[in-house]
Amino acid sequence: MRRTLFNEDHEAFREMIRAFIAAEVAPVFGEWEKAGHPPRGFYHRLGELGVFGIQVPEEYGGAGETSFRYQAVIAEECARAAVSFGGHTVHVNLVLPYLLKYGTPEQKKRWLPPFASGEMMTAIAMTEPGTGSDLAGMRTTARPDGDHYVLNGAKTFITGGVLADRVLVVARTSPAPPEDRRAGLSILAVDARSEGYAVGRRLEKIGLRSSDTAELSFTDVRVPAADLLGEEGRGFEYLTHNLAEERLGIATTSYASAAAAVEFARAYVRERTVFGKPVSSFQNTRFVLAECAAEVEAARSLVDRAIEALDAGELTPADAAVAKLFCTEVQGRVVDKCLQLHGGYGYILEYPIARLYADARVSRIYGGTSEVLKTIIAKDMRV
């Protein structure tokens, strides 16, 4: 079906990103996976290209675009080459919306220029050991002390946590009343150079191996009150508002991964011969690819509609939950089927389908598990 989501500017941007990946990412991506993250200079390079500044307002050194479409292009082109830009997604799709919506003019003036240039990489720290998706149950505290907060606690599964220069830390600034466990949470933009701030283990993951994931700990970290993001005690509300865009980002990446898997499998079965015939000549192969193509088309349509809704300011949390649930489940099924078509070679890491397979599994976990999303959707349905 003809796609109408992108215009000529988006397609010109796509060609630039595709050429950049081919020249500067794909040849060294294996080294990034072994190291656990790209070299720090790569983020400066993304800053030079303007990738980090697409949605940063012009007065802070960005392009001032408001559409999510450019981020969708990056997701599609990275999937097409079976690579990633390390901490880019968290930096741009998760952290930036908070800075833009809740940052004061003074905070934006301090943070957005280095954000856009790649001089200041960011991450967001919500999850704690033992709490998982239960954000209201977090135990990290930030005690007011004059013109500072004193931060104590620990976070885990922090994507980009190893190289981050500033981290949005969600902490409890006041006790929660019995009737509302979600009250009393705040967001602090913590400087990673602060005394008492520590990066713990870099966690070894099944997939997404070029994206660093770390444990963080805070021991009497003094955070200036000027680095409180938004209003004290409204952190949970802020998190809920921005989860919709985060989940759409995951849905977009999942769709793109499934689409890439189909193309990798299609190319492989045309070249591979079994019993003297191309694998593509067997009816089962054609049927499997047809099933996958149909699922990918459905996921693409859903993602495109959701992106249009986000750009129009109309994407609801339930809409985003539907998009993430459907697209991540499609990703899991499609990538698995496409790996199967590769036979034994699909299990070998030099084939991109193996990387897509390993990377796909976490999509149904982070950003809200499939089970949590079903609860949100059912609640919206009033059942």
Coordinates of N, CA, C and O in Angstrom, one line a residue, residues 241-304:
H241 N 2.5 11.1 31.4 CA 2.3 11.9 30.2 C 3.3 11.5 29.1 O 2.9 11.4 27.9
N242 N 4.5 11.3 29.4 CA 5.6 11.0 28.4 C 5.7 9.6 28.1 O 6.4 9.3 27.1
L243 N 5.1 8.7 28.8 CA 5.1 7.3 28.4 C 4.5 7.0 27.1 O 4.9 6.1 26.4
A244 N 3.5 7.8 26.7 CA 2.9 7.5 25.4 C 3.9 7.7 24.2 O 4.0 6.8 23.4
E245 N 4.8 8.7 24.3 CA 5.8 8.9 23.2 C 6.8 7.8 23.3 O 7.3 7.3 22.3
E246 N 7.2 7.4 24.5 CA 8.2 6.4 24.7 C 7.7 5.1 24.1 O 8.4 4.4 23.4
R247 N 6.4 4.7 24.3 CA 5.9 3.5 23.8 C 5.7 3.5 22.3 O 5.9 2.5 21.6
L248 N 5.4 4.7 21.8 CA 5.3 4.8 20.3 C 6.7 4.6 19.7 O 6.8 3.9 18.7
G249 N 7.7 5.1 20.4 CA 9.1 4.9 19.9 C 9.4 3.4 19.8 O 10.0 2.9 18.8
I250 N 9.1 2.7 20.8 CA 9.3 1.2 20.9 C 8.5 0.5 19.8 O 9.0 -0.4 19.1
A251 N 7.2 0.9 19.6 CA 6.4 0.4 18.6 C 7.0 0.6 17.2 O 7.0 -0.3 16.3
T252 N 7.5 1.8 17.0 CA 8.1 2.1 15.7 C 9.4 1.3 15.4 O 9.6 0.7 14.3
T253 N 10.2 1.2 16.4 CA 11.4 0.3 16.3 C 11.1 -1.1 16.0 O 11.7 -1.8 15.2
S254 N 10.0 -1.6 16.7 CA 9.6 -3.0 16.6 C 9.1 -3.3 15.2 O 9.4 -4.3 14.6
Y255 N 8.2 -2.4 14.7 CA 7.7 -2.5 13.3 C 8.9 -2.5 12.3 O 9.0 -3.4 11.4
A256 N 9.9 -1.6 12.5 CA 11.0 -1.5 11.6 C 11.9 -2.7 11.6 O 12.4 -3.2 10.6
S257 N 12.0 -3.3 12.8 CA 12.8 -4.6 12.9 C 12.1 -5.7 12.2 O 12.8 -6.5 11.5
A258 N 10.8 -5.8 12.3 CA 10.0 -6.9 11.6 C 10.1 -6.7 10.1 O 10.3 -7.7 9.4
A259 N 10.0 -5.5 9.7 CA 10.1 -5.2 8.2 C 11.5 -5.6 7.7 O 11.7 -6.1 6.6
A260 N 12.5 -5.2 8.5 CA 13.9 -5.6 8.1 C 14.1 -7.1 8.1 O 14.8 -7.6 7.2
A261 N 13.6 -7.8 9.0 CA 13.7 -9.2 9.1 C 13.1 -9.9 7.8 O 13.7 -10.8 7.3
V262 N 12.0 -9.4 7.3 CA 11.4 -9.9 6.1 C 12.3 -9.7 4.9 O 12.5 -10.6 4.1
E263 N 12.9 -8.5 4.9 CA 13.8 -8.3 3.7 C 15.1 -9.1 3.8 O 15.6 -9.6 2.8
F264 N 15.6 -9.3 5.0 CA 16.8 -10.2 5.1 C 16.5 -11.6 4.8 O 17.2 -12.3 4.1
A265 N 15.3 -12.1 5.2 CA 14.9 -13.5 4.9 C 14.6 -13.6 3.4 O 14.9 -14.6 2.8
R266 N 14.0 -12.6 2.8 CA 13.6 -12.7 1.4 C 14.9 -12.8 0.5 O 15.0 -13.6 -0.4
A267 N 15.9 -12.0 0.9 CA 17.2 -12.1 0.2 C 17.9 -13.4 0.4 O 18.4 -14.0 -0.6
Y268 N 17.8 -13.9 1.6 CA 18.5 -15.2 1.9 C 17.9 -16.3 1.1 O 18.6 -17.2 0.5
V269 N 16.6 -16.5 1.2 CA 15.9 -17.6 0.5 C 16.1 -17.6 -1.0 O 16.0 -18.7 -1.6
R270 N 16.3 -16.5 -1.5 CA 16.5 -16.4 -3.0 C 17.9 -17.0 -3.4 O 18.1 -17.6 -4.4
E271 N 18.9 -16.8 -2.5 CA 20.3 -17.2 -2.7 C 20.6 -18.6 -2.3 O 21.4 -19.3 -2.9
R272 N 19.9 -19.1 -1.2 CA 20.2 -20.4 -0.6 C 19.5 -21.5 -1.4 O 18.3 -21.4 -1.7
T273 N 20.2 -22.5 -1.7 CA 19.6 -23.7 -2.4 C 19.6 -24.9 -1.4 O 20.5 -25.1 -0.6
V274 N 18.5 -25.7 -1.6 CA 18.3 -26.9 -0.8 C 17.8 -28.0 -1.8 O 16.8 -27.7 -2.6
F275 N 18.4 -29.1 -1.8 CA 18.0 -30.2 -2.8 C 18.0 -29.7 -4.2 O 17.1 -30.0 -5.0
G276 N 19.0 -28.8 -4.5 CA 19.1 -28.3 -5.8 C 18.2 -27.2 -6.3 O 18.2 -26.8 -7.4
K277 N 17.4 -26.7 -5.3 CA 16.5 -25.6 -5.7 C 16.6 -24.5 -4.7 O 16.9 -24.7 -3.5
P278 N 16.3 -23.3 -5.1 CA 16.3 -22.1 -4.2 C 15.3 -22.4 -3.1 O 14.2 -22.9 -3.3
V279 N 15.6 -22.0 -1.9 CA 14.6 -22.1 -0.8 C 13.4 -21.4 -1.1 O 12.3 -21.7 -0.6
S280 N 13.5 -20.3 -1.8 CA 12.3 -19.5 -2.1 C 11.3 -20.2 -3.0 O 10.2 -19.8 -3.2
S281 N 11.7 -21.3 -3.7 CA 10.8 -22.0 -4.6 C 9.8 -22.9 -3.8 O 8.9 -23.4 -4.4
F282 N 10.1 -23.1 -2.5 CA 9.2 -24.0 -1.8 C 7.9 -23.2 -1.3 O 8.0 -22.1 -0.9
Q283 N 6.8 -23.9 -1.4 CA 5.5 -23.2 -1.1 C 5.6 -22.8 0.4 O 5.1 -21.7 0.7
N284 N 6.1 -23.6 1.3 CA 6.1 -23.2 2.7 C 6.9 -21.8 2.9 O 6.4 -21.0 3.6
T285 N 8.0 -21.7 2.2 CA 8.8 -20.5 2.3 C 7.9 -19.3 1.9 O 7.9 -18.2 2.5
R286 N 7.3 -19.4 0.7 CA 6.5 -18.3 0.2 C 5.3 -18.0 1.1 O 5.0 -16.8 1.3
F287 N 4.7 -19.0 1.7 CA 3.6 -18.8 2.6 C 4.0 -18.1 3.9 O 3.3 -17.2 4.4
V288 N 5.2 -18.5 4.4 CA 5.7 -17.9 5.6 C 6.0 -16.4 5.4 O 5.6 -15.5 6.2
L289 N 6.7 -16.1 4.3 CA 7.0 -14.7 4.0 C 5.7 -13.9 3.7 O 5.7 -12.7 4.1
A290 N 4.7 -14.5 3.1 CA 3.5 -13.8 2.9 C 2.8 -13.5 4.2 O 2.3 -12.4 4.4
E291 N 2.8 -14.4 5.1 CA 2.2 -14.2 6.5 C 2.9 -13.0 7.2 O 2.3 -12.1 7.7
C292 N 4.3 -13.0 7.1 CA 5.1 -12.0 7.7 C 4.8 -10.6 7.1 O 4.7 -9.6 7.8
A293 N 4.8 -10.6 5.8 CA 4.5 -9.4 5.1 C 3.2 -8.8 5.4 O 3.1 -7.5 5.6
A294 N 2.2 -9.6 5.6 CA 0.9 -9.1 6.0 C 0.9 -8.5 7.4 O 0.3 -7.4 7.6
E295 N 1.6 -9.2 8.3 CA 1.7 -8.7 9.7 C 2.5 -7.3 9.7 O 2.1 -6.4 10.4
V296 N 3.5 -7.3 8.9 CA 4.3 -6.0 8.9 C 3.5 -4.9 8.3 O 3.6 -3.8 8.8
E297 N 2.7 -5.2 7.3 CA 1.9 -4.1 6.7 C 0.9 -3.6 7.8 O 0.6 -2.4 7.9
A298 N 0.3 -4.5 8.5 CA -0.7 -4.1 9.6 C 0.0 -3.2 10.6 O -0.5 -2.2 11.1
A299 N 1.2 -3.7 11.0 CA 2.0 -2.9 12.1 C 2.4 -1.5 11.5 O 2.3 -0.5 12.3
R300 N 2.8 -1.5 10.3 CA 3.2 -0.2 9.7 C 2.0 0.8 9.7 O 2.1 2.0 10.0
S301 N 0.8 0.3 9.3 CA -0.4 1.2 9.3 C -0.7 1.7 10.6 O -1.0 2.9 10.8
L302 N -0.6 0.8 11.7 CA -0.9 1.3 13.0 C 0.2 2.3 13.5 O -0.2 3.3 14.1
V303 N 1.4 2.1 13.2 CA 2.5 3.0 13.6 C 2.3 4.4 12.9 O 2.4 5.4 13.5
D304 N 2.0 4.3 11.6 CA 1.8 5.6 10.9 C 0.7 6.4 11.5 O 0.8 7.6 11.6

